[in-house]
Amino acid sequence: VQLFQTGGGSVESGGSLKLSCAGTGRTVDQYSFYDHAVAWFRQAPGKEREFVASISWNGDKTDYADSAKGRFTISKDTAKSTRYLQMNRLRPEDTAVYYCAVTLRLDYSGHPDHFTSWSQGTQVTVTS
């Protein structure tokens, strides 16, 4: 599965951005993007990659890092094979490169090792 990420950019503190993650192709076992859980991670300079949010393959389960709760919303558009991360009330500490990633695991958590395919990443910069 190949992931293509769009969105990102620079915004002032308190502003909003929306990231999109689209998937194409299939795994060796013929699983499509639709069959995968999707997560968003971010990595700031000099820091480890950290979990932001995730959504199960059918959309029934969503999880958020404490830093994202109440401000970010992860969603899916099955018809467009796209997952989104709506980020509101952005803060300077949200500045990072954001990645989407997918997994077929049903017992996934926010650990990056649980995810098998990754997008190219996009920069999000929040200025104060």
PDB file of N, CA and C in Angstrom, residues 20-107:
ATOM      1  N   SER A  20      -4.421  15.318   4.720  1.00  0.00           N
ATOM      2  CA  SER A  20      -5.090  14.214   4.042  1.00  0.00           C
ATOM      3  C   SER A  20      -4.098  13.108   3.754  1.00  0.00           C
ATOM      4  N   CYS A  21      -4.572  11.894   3.852  1.00  0.00           N
ATOM      5  CA  CYS A  21      -3.742  10.719   3.575  1.00  0.00           C
ATOM      6  C   CYS A  21      -4.541   9.786   2.679  1.00  0.00           C
ATOM      7  N   ALA A  22      -4.070   9.615   1.464  1.00  0.00           N
ATOM      8  CA  ALA A  22      -4.733   8.740   0.513  1.00  0.00           C
ATOM      9  C   ALA A  22      -3.879   7.503   0.281  1.00  0.00           C
ATOM     10  N   GLY A  23      -4.557   6.394   0.046  1.00  0.00           N
ATOM     11  CA  GLY A  23      -3.829   5.150  -0.150  1.00  0.00           C
ATOM     12  C   GLY A  23      -4.200   4.468  -1.446  1.00  0.00           C
ATOM     13  N   THR A  24      -3.213   3.866  -2.089  1.00  0.00           N
ATOM     14  CA  THR A  24      -3.451   3.095  -3.303  1.00  0.00           C
ATOM     15  C   THR A  24      -2.697   1.771  -3.211  1.00  0.00           C
ATOM     16  N   GLY A  25      -3.098   0.865  -4.073  1.00  0.00           N
ATOM     17  CA  GLY A  25      -2.416  -0.409  -4.143  1.00  0.00           C
ATOM     18  C   GLY A  25      -2.920  -1.412  -3.129  1.00  0.00           C
ATOM     19  N   ARG A  26      -2.291  -2.567  -3.144  1.00  0.00           N
ATOM     20  CA  ARG A  26      -2.666  -3.651  -2.240  1.00  0.00           C
ATOM     21  C   ARG A  26      -1.419  -4.317  -1.682  1.00  0.00           C
ATOM     22  N   THR A  27      -1.612  -4.988  -0.575  1.00  0.00           N
ATOM     23  CA  THR A  27      -0.513  -5.759  -0.003  1.00  0.00           C
ATOM     24  C   THR A  27      -0.344  -7.051  -0.797  1.00  0.00           C
ATOM     25  N   VAL A  28       0.682  -7.814  -0.445  1.00  0.00           N
ATOM     26  CA  VAL A  28       0.917  -9.112  -1.090  1.00  0.00           C
ATOM     27  C   VAL A  28      -0.295 -10.015  -0.914  1.00  0.00           C
ATOM     28  N   ASP A  29      -0.967  -9.872   0.233  1.00  0.00           N
ATOM     29  CA  ASP A  29      -2.151 -10.677   0.507  1.00  0.00           C
ATOM     30  C   ASP A  29      -3.428 -10.004   0.015  1.00  0.00           C
ATOM     31  N   GLN A  30      -3.289  -8.973  -0.798  1.00  0.00           N
ATOM     32  CA  GLN A  30      -4.413  -8.300  -1.462  1.00  0.00           C
ATOM     33  C   GLN A  30      -5.285  -7.461  -0.538  1.00  0.00           C
ATOM     34  N   TYR A  31      -4.716  -7.007   0.554  1.00  0.00           N
ATOM     35  CA  TYR A  31      -5.465  -6.082   1.399  1.00  0.00           C
ATOM     36  C   TYR A  31      -5.281  -4.664   0.844  1.00  0.00           C
ATOM     37  N   SER A  32      -6.354  -3.917   0.803  1.00  0.00           N
ATOM     38  CA  SER A  32      -6.288  -2.556   0.286  1.00  0.00           C
ATOM     39  C   SER A  32      -6.158  -1.555   1.432  1.00  0.00           C
ATOM     40  N   PHE A  33      -6.034  -0.309   1.055  1.00  0.00           N
ATOM     41  CA  PHE A  33      -5.968   0.776   2.035  1.00  0.00           C
ATOM     42  C   PHE A  33      -7.179   0.720   2.961  1.00  0.00           C
ATOM     43  N   TYR A  34      -8.325   0.383   2.411  1.00  0.00           N
ATOM     44  CA  TYR A  34      -9.567   0.331   3.182  1.00  0.00           C
ATOM     45  C   TYR A  34      -9.461  -0.622   4.381  1.00  0.00           C
ATOM     46  N   ASP A  35      -8.688  -1.664   4.235  1.00  0.00           N
ATOM     47  CA  ASP A  35      -8.591  -2.697   5.264  1.00  0.00           C
ATOM     48  C   ASP A  35      -7.665  -2.328   6.414  1.00  0.00           C
ATOM     49  N   HIS A  36      -7.006  -1.195   6.296  1.00  0.00           N
ATOM     50  CA  HIS A  36      -5.982  -0.829   7.264  1.00  0.00           C
ATOM     51  C   HIS A  36      -6.465   0.203   8.273  1.00  0.00           C
ATOM     52  N   ALA A  37      -5.983   0.084   9.477  1.00  0.00           N
ATOM     53  CA  ALA A  37      -6.088   1.183  10.426  1.00  0.00           C
ATOM     54  C   ALA A  37      -5.062   2.244  10.025  1.00  0.00           C
ATOM     55  N   VAL A  38      -5.394   3.477  10.291  1.00  0.00           N
ATOM     56  CA  VAL A  38      -4.519   4.584   9.901  1.00  0.00           C
ATOM     57  C   VAL A  38      -4.203   5.429  11.125  1.00  0.00           C
ATOM     58  N   ALA A  39      -2.980   5.834  11.218  1.00  0.00           N
ATOM     59  CA  ALA A  39      -2.561   6.703  12.320  1.00  0.00           C
ATOM     60  C   ALA A  39      -1.778   7.886  11.779  1.00  0.00           C
ATOM     61  N   TRP A  40      -1.797   8.935  12.556  1.00  0.00           N
ATOM     62  CA  TRP A  40      -0.966  10.098  12.287  1.00  0.00           C
ATOM     63  C   TRP A  40       0.103  10.182  13.370  1.00  0.00           C
ATOM     64  N   PHE A  41       1.309  10.423  12.940  1.00  0.00           N
ATOM     65  CA  PHE A  41       2.440  10.647  13.831  1.00  0.00           C
ATOM     66  C   PHE A  41       3.072  11.984  13.481  1.00  0.00           C
ATOM     67  N   ARG A  42       3.905  12.456  14.363  1.00  0.00           N
ATOM     68  CA  ARG A  42       4.656  13.670  14.072  1.00  0.00           C
ATOM     69  C   ARG A  42       6.044  13.570  14.694  1.00  0.00           C
ATOM     70  N   GLN A  43       6.952  14.313  14.092  1.00  0.00           N
ATOM     71  CA  GLN A  43       8.314  14.325  14.608  1.00  0.00           C
ATOM     72  C   GLN A  43       8.870  15.736  14.506  1.00  0.00           C
ATOM     73  N   ALA A  44       9.194  16.285  15.635  1.00  0.00           N
ATOM     74  CA  ALA A  44       9.808  17.598  15.703  1.00  0.00           C
ATOM     75  C   ALA A  44      11.326  17.439  15.703  1.00  0.00           C
ATOM     76  N   PRO A  45      12.066  18.466  15.307  1.00  0.00           N
ATOM     77  CA  PRO A  45      13.527  18.374  15.273  1.00  0.00           C
ATOM     78  C   PRO A  45      14.095  17.974  16.625  1.00  0.00           C
ATOM     79  N   GLY A  46      14.951  16.965  16.597  1.00  0.00           N
ATOM     80  CA  GLY A  46      15.610  16.518  17.812  1.00  0.00           C
ATOM     81  C   GLY A  46      14.756  15.678  18.728  1.00  0.00           C
ATOM     82  N   LYS A  47      13.539  15.353  18.299  1.00  0.00           N
ATOM     83  CA  LYS A  47      12.640  14.554  19.121  1.00  0.00           C
ATOM     84  C   LYS A  47      12.271  13.265  18.420  1.00  0.00           C
ATOM     85  N   GLU A  48      11.790  12.326  19.213  1.00  0.00           N
ATOM     86  CA  GLU A  48      11.351  11.060  18.643  1.00  0.00           C
ATOM     87  C   GLU A  48       9.986  11.235  17.963  1.00  0.00           C
ATOM     88  N   ARG A  49       9.707  10.336  17.049  1.00  0.00           N
ATOM     89  CA  ARG A  49       8.408  10.342  16.398  1.00  0.00           C
ATOM     90  C   ARG A  49       7.346   9.990  17.437  1.00  0.00           C
ATOM     91  N   GLU A  50       6.271  10.753  17.459  1.00  0.00           N
ATOM     92  CA  GLU A  50       5.244  10.515  18.459  1.00  0.00           C
ATOM     93  C   GLU A  50       3.872  10.346  17.820  1.00  0.00           C
ATOM     94  N   PHE A  51       3.075   9.550  18.489  1.00  0.00           N
ATOM     95  CA  PHE A  51       1.719   9.270  18.053  1.00  0.00           C
ATOM     96  C   PHE A  51       0.833  10.496  18.239  1.00  0.00           C
ATOM     97  N   VAL A  52      -0.055  10.720  17.276  1.00  0.00           N
ATOM     98  CA  VAL A  52      -1.000  11.829  17.366  1.00  0.00           C
ATOM     99  C   VAL A  52      -2.435  11.321  17.445  1.00  0.00           C
ATOM    100  N   ALA A  53      -2.832  10.476  16.489  1.00  0.00           N
ATOM    101  CA  ALA A  53      -4.204   9.984  16.453  1.00  0.00           C
ATOM    102  C   ALA A  53      -4.276   8.756  15.567  1.00  0.00           C
ATOM    103  N   SER A  54      -5.311   7.954  15.762  1.00  0.00           N
ATOM    104  CA  SER A  54      -5.503   6.787  14.919  1.00  0.00           C
ATOM    105  C   SER A  54      -6.979   6.512  14.732  1.00  0.00           C
ATOM    106  N   ILE A  55      -7.292   5.783  13.669  1.00  0.00           N
ATOM    107  CA  ILE A  55      -8.663   5.389  13.379  1.00  0.00           C
ATOM    108  C   ILE A  55      -8.634   3.966  12.859  1.00  0.00           C
ATOM    109  N   SER A  56      -9.541   3.140  13.343  1.00  0.00           N
ATOM    110  CA  SER A  56      -9.582   1.744  12.925  1.00  0.00           C
ATOM    111  C   SER A  56     -10.022   1.632  11.472  1.00  0.00           C
ATOM    112  N   TRP A  57      -9.868   0.454  10.931  1.00  0.00           N
ATOM    113  CA  TRP A  57     -10.160   0.278   9.511  1.00  0.00           C
ATOM    114  C   TRP A  57     -11.601   0.618   9.168  1.00  0.00           C
ATOM    115  N   ASN A  58     -12.534   0.349  10.104  1.00  0.00           N
ATOM    116  CA  ASN A  58     -13.941   0.625   9.816  1.00  0.00           C
ATOM    117  C   ASN A  58     -14.419   1.928  10.450  1.00  0.00           C
ATOM    118  N   GLY A  59     -13.514   2.643  11.075  1.00  0.00           N
ATOM    119  CA  GLY A  59     -13.875   3.926  11.657  1.00  0.00           C
ATOM    120  C   GLY A  59     -14.542   3.856  13.011  1.00  0.00           C
ATOM    121  N   ASP A  60     -14.699   2.666  13.568  1.00  0.00           N
ATOM    122  CA  ASP A  60     -15.419   2.528  14.828  1.00  0.00           C
ATOM    123  C   ASP A  60     -14.606   2.973  16.036  1.00  0.00           C
ATOM    124  N   LYS A  61     -13.319   2.964  15.883  1.00  0.00           N
ATOM    125  CA  LYS A  61     -12.454   3.290  17.020  1.00  0.00           C
ATOM    126  C   LYS A  61     -11.483   4.387  16.639  1.00  0.00           C
ATOM    127  N   THR A  62     -11.434   5.411  17.466  1.00  0.00           N
ATOM    128  CA  THR A  62     -10.431   6.458  17.296  1.00  0.00           C
ATOM    129  C   THR A  62      -9.687   6.650  18.607  1.00  0.00           C
ATOM    130  N   ASP A  63      -8.442   6.996  18.497  1.00  0.00           N
ATOM    131  CA  ASP A  63      -7.614   7.261  19.669  1.00  0.00           C
ATOM    132  C   ASP A  63      -6.806   8.524  19.420  1.00  0.00           C
ATOM    133  N   TYR A  64      -6.548   9.237  20.494  1.00  0.00           N
ATOM    134  CA  TYR A  64      -5.802  10.483  20.390  1.00  0.00           C
ATOM    135  C   TYR A  64      -4.748  10.565  21.483  1.00  0.00           C
ATOM    136  N   ALA A  65      -3.631  11.159  21.141  1.00  0.00           N
ATOM    137  CA  ALA A  65      -2.664  11.523  22.169  1.00  0.00           C
ATOM    138  C   ALA A  65      -3.286  12.615  23.031  1.00  0.00           C
ATOM    139  N   ASP A  66      -2.850  12.699  24.261  1.00  0.00           N
ATOM    140  CA  ASP A  66      -3.409  13.715  25.155  1.00  0.00           C
ATOM    141  C   ASP A  66      -3.240  15.117  24.569  1.00  0.00           C
ATOM    142  N   SER A  67      -2.148  15.321  23.875  1.00  0.00           N
ATOM    143  CA  SER A  67      -1.880  16.642  23.306  1.00  0.00           C
ATOM    144  C   SER A  67      -2.847  17.007  22.187  1.00  0.00           C
ATOM    145  N   ALA A  68      -3.496  15.986  21.614  1.00  0.00           N
ATOM    146  CA  ALA A  68      -4.393  16.205  20.478  1.00  0.00           C
ATOM    147  C   ALA A  68      -5.870  16.216  20.869  1.00  0.00           C
ATOM    148  N   LYS A  69      -6.179  15.669  22.008  1.00  0.00           N
ATOM    149  CA  LYS A  69      -7.576  15.555  22.419  1.00  0.00           C
ATOM    150  C   LYS A  69      -8.236  16.929  22.519  1.00  0.00           C
ATOM    151  N   GLY A  70      -9.424  17.024  21.932  1.00  0.00           N
ATOM    152  CA  GLY A  70     -10.176  18.256  21.975  1.00  0.00           C
ATOM    153  C   GLY A  70      -9.779  19.273  20.920  1.00  0.00           C
ATOM    154  N   ARG A  71      -8.678  19.029  20.228  1.00  0.00           N
ATOM    155  CA  ARG A  71      -8.232  19.972  19.188  1.00  0.00           C
ATOM    156  C   ARG A  71      -8.155  19.326  17.814  1.00  0.00           C
ATOM    157  N   PHE A  72      -7.754  18.057  17.770  1.00  0.00           N
ATOM    158  CA  PHE A  72      -7.583  17.357  16.500  1.00  0.00           C
ATOM    159  C   PHE A  72      -8.702  16.338  16.315  1.00  0.00           C
ATOM    160  N   THR A  73      -9.076  16.114  15.060  1.00  0.00           N
ATOM    161  CA  THR A  73     -10.081  15.106  14.750  1.00  0.00           C
ATOM    162  C   THR A  73      -9.605  14.272  13.573  1.00  0.00           C
ATOM    163  N   ILE A  74      -9.591  12.966  13.774  1.00  0.00           N
ATOM    164  CA  ILE A  74      -9.236  12.052  12.694  1.00  0.00           C
ATOM    165  C   ILE A  74     -10.521  11.495  12.103  1.00  0.00           C
ATOM    166  N   SER A  75     -10.577  11.396  10.790  1.00  0.00           N
ATOM    167  CA  SER A  75     -11.799  10.925  10.140  1.00  0.00           C
ATOM    168  C   SER A  75     -11.443  10.195   8.858  1.00  0.00           C
ATOM    169  N   LYS A  76     -12.468   9.601   8.256  1.00  0.00           N
ATOM    170  CA  LYS A  76     -12.244   8.845   7.030  1.00  0.00           C
ATOM    171  C   LYS A  76     -13.313   9.168   5.997  1.00  0.00           C
ATOM    172  N   ASP A  77     -12.932   9.060   4.756  1.00  0.00           N
ATOM    173  CA  ASP A  77     -13.855   9.138   3.629  1.00  0.00           C
ATOM    174  C   ASP A  77     -13.611   7.883   2.807  1.00  0.00           C
ATOM    175  N   THR A  78     -14.434   6.888   3.033  1.00  0.00           N
ATOM    176  CA  THR A  78     -14.199   5.600   2.388  1.00  0.00           C
ATOM    177  C   THR A  78     -14.272   5.710   0.874  1.00  0.00           C
ATOM    178  N   ALA A  79     -15.204   6.507   0.386  1.00  0.00           N
ATOM    179  CA  ALA A  79     -15.385   6.622  -1.064  1.00  0.00           C
ATOM    180  C   ALA A  79     -14.126   7.178  -1.731  1.00  0.00           C
ATOM    181  N   LYS A  80     -13.419   8.020  -1.022  1.00  0.00           N
ATOM    182  CA  LYS A  80     -12.224   8.640  -1.579  1.00  0.00           C
ATOM    183  C   LYS A  80     -10.950   7.937  -1.132  1.00  0.00           C
ATOM    184  N   SER A  81     -11.084   6.857  -0.376  1.00  0.00           N
ATOM    185  CA  SER A  81      -9.906   6.159   0.167  1.00  0.00           C
ATOM    186  C   SER A  81      -8.947   7.145   0.811  1.00  0.00           C
ATOM    187  N   THR A  82      -9.502   7.984   1.645  1.00  0.00           N
ATOM    188  CA  THR A  82      -8.708   9.050   2.255  1.00  0.00           C
ATOM    189  C   THR A  82      -9.022   9.136   3.736  1.00  0.00           C
ATOM    190  N   ARG A  83      -8.000   9.418   4.498  1.00  0.00           N
ATOM    191  CA  ARG A  83      -8.165   9.700   5.922  1.00  0.00           C
ATOM    192  C   ARG A  83      -7.675  11.115   6.160  1.00  0.00           C
ATOM    193  N   TYR A  84      -8.284  11.746   7.152  1.00  0.00           N
ATOM    194  CA  TYR A  84      -7.988  13.147   7.396  1.00  0.00           C
ATOM    195  C   TYR A  84      -7.576  13.372   8.845  1.00  0.00           C
ATOM    196  N   LEU A  85      -6.812  14.427   9.022  1.00  0.00           N
ATOM    197  CA  LEU A  85      -6.529  14.913  10.368  1.00  0.00           C
ATOM    198  C   LEU A  85      -6.819  16.407  10.360  1.00  0.00           C
ATOM    199  N   GLN A  86      -7.936  16.768  10.981  1.00  0.00           N
ATOM    200  CA  GLN A  86      -8.295  18.164  11.128  1.00  0.00           C
ATOM    201  C   GLN A  86      -7.659  18.680  12.410  1.00  0.00           C
ATOM    202  N   MET A  87      -6.853  19.702  12.284  1.00  0.00           N
ATOM    203  CA  MET A  87      -6.138  20.249  13.443  1.00  0.00           C
ATOM    204  C   MET A  87      -6.602  21.677  13.691  1.00  0.00           C
ATOM    205  N   ASN A  88      -7.205  21.875  14.850  1.00  0.00           N
ATOM    206  CA  ASN A  88      -7.702  23.187  15.242  1.00  0.00           C
ATOM    207  C   ASN A  88      -6.929  23.696  16.450  1.00  0.00           C
ATOM    208  N   ARG A  89      -7.035  24.977  16.671  1.00  0.00           N
ATOM    209  CA  ARG A  89      -6.386  25.621  17.833  1.00  0.00           C
ATOM    210  C   ARG A  89      -4.928  25.202  17.916  1.00  0.00           C
ATOM    211  N   LEU A  90      -4.254  25.320  16.804  1.00  0.00           N
ATOM    212  CA  LEU A  90      -2.858  24.898  16.744  1.00  0.00           C
ATOM    213  C   LEU A  90      -1.973  25.768  17.618  1.00  0.00           C
ATOM    214  N   ARG A  91      -0.937  25.118  18.131  1.00  0.00           N
ATOM    215  CA  ARG A  91       0.020  25.778  19.023  1.00  0.00           C
ATOM    216  C   ARG A  91       1.417  25.661  18.436  1.00  0.00           C
ATOM    217  N   PRO A  92       2.332  26.525  18.820  1.00  0.00           N
ATOM    218  CA  PRO A  92       3.708  26.405  18.322  1.00  0.00           C
ATOM    219  C   PRO A  92       4.324  25.032  18.591  1.00  0.00           C
ATOM    220  N   GLU A  93       3.957  24.402  19.693  1.00  0.00           N
ATOM    221  CA  GLU A  93       4.513  23.086  20.007  1.00  0.00           C
ATOM    222  C   GLU A  93       3.969  21.983  19.110  1.00  0.00           C
ATOM    223  N   ASP A  94       2.987  22.294  18.259  1.00  0.00           N
ATOM    224  CA  ASP A  94       2.514  21.330  17.271  1.00  0.00           C
ATOM    225  C   ASP A  94       3.402  21.311  16.032  1.00  0.00           C
ATOM    226  N   THR A  95       4.345  22.216  15.962  1.00  0.00           N
ATOM    227  CA  THR A  95       5.246  22.277  14.820  1.00  0.00           C
ATOM    228  C   THR A  95       6.056  20.988  14.710  1.00  0.00           C
ATOM    229  N   ALA A  96       5.975  20.356  13.545  1.00  0.00           N
ATOM    230  CA  ALA A  96       6.644  19.078  13.325  1.00  0.00           C
ATOM    231  C   ALA A  96       6.400  18.638  11.885  1.00  0.00           C
ATOM    232  N   VAL A  97       7.088  17.572  11.505  1.00  0.00           N
ATOM    233  CA  VAL A  97       6.745  16.877  10.273  1.00  0.00           C
ATOM    234  C   VAL A  97       5.704  15.824  10.643  1.00  0.00           C
ATOM    235  N   TYR A  98       4.597  15.833   9.939  1.00  0.00           N
ATOM    236  CA  TYR A  98       3.509  14.916  10.212  1.00  0.00           C
ATOM    237  C   TYR A  98       3.496  13.791   9.161  1.00  0.00           C
ATOM    238  N   TYR A  99       3.250  12.581   9.628  1.00  0.00           N
ATOM    239  CA  TYR A  99       3.213  11.398   8.782  1.00  0.00           C
ATOM    240  C   TYR A  99       1.908  10.642   9.009  1.00  0.00           C
ATOM    241  N   CYS A 100       1.383  10.035   7.961  1.00  0.00           N
ATOM    242  CA  CYS A 100       0.339   9.047   8.165  1.00  0.00           C
ATOM    243  C   CYS A 100       0.962   7.666   7.944  1.00  0.00           C
ATOM    244  N   ALA A 101       0.369   6.685   8.576  1.00  0.00           N
ATOM    245  CA  ALA A 101       0.891   5.324   8.516  1.00  0.00           C
ATOM    246  C   ALA A 101      -0.268   4.357   8.641  1.00  0.00           C
ATOM    247  N   VAL A 102      -0.064   3.137   8.146  1.00  0.00           N
ATOM    248  CA  VAL A 102      -1.138   2.149   8.155  1.00  0.00           C
ATOM    249  C   VAL A 102      -0.669   0.836   8.759  1.00  0.00           C
ATOM    250  N   THR A 103      -1.641   0.083   9.248  1.00  0.00           N
ATOM    251  CA  THR A 103      -1.368  -1.229   9.790  1.00  0.00           C
ATOM    252  C   THR A 103      -2.561  -2.140   9.583  1.00  0.00           C
ATOM    253  N   LEU A 104      -2.290  -3.422   9.439  1.00  0.00           N
ATOM    254  CA  LEU A 104      -3.353  -4.426   9.393  1.00  0.00           C
ATOM    255  C   LEU A 104      -3.597  -5.033  10.772  1.00  0.00           C
ATOM    256  N   ARG A 105      -2.745  -4.690  11.716  1.00  0.00           N
ATOM    257  CA  ARG A 105      -2.906  -5.237  13.055  1.00  0.00           C
ATOM    258  C   ARG A 105      -4.220  -4.765  13.663  1.00  0.00           C
ATOM    259  N   LEU A 106      -4.880  -5.671  14.336  1.00  0.00           N
ATOM    260  CA  LEU A 106      -6.098  -5.302  15.055  1.00  0.00           C
ATOM    261  C   LEU A 106      -5.772  -4.860  16.481  1.00  0.00           C
ATOM    262  N   ASP A 107      -4.600  -5.241  16.968  1.00  0.00           N
ATOM    263  CA  ASP A 107      -4.207  -4.899  18.338  1.00  0.00           C
ATOM    264  C   ASP A 107      -3.191  -3.766  18.345  1.00  0.00           C
TER     265      ASP A 107
END
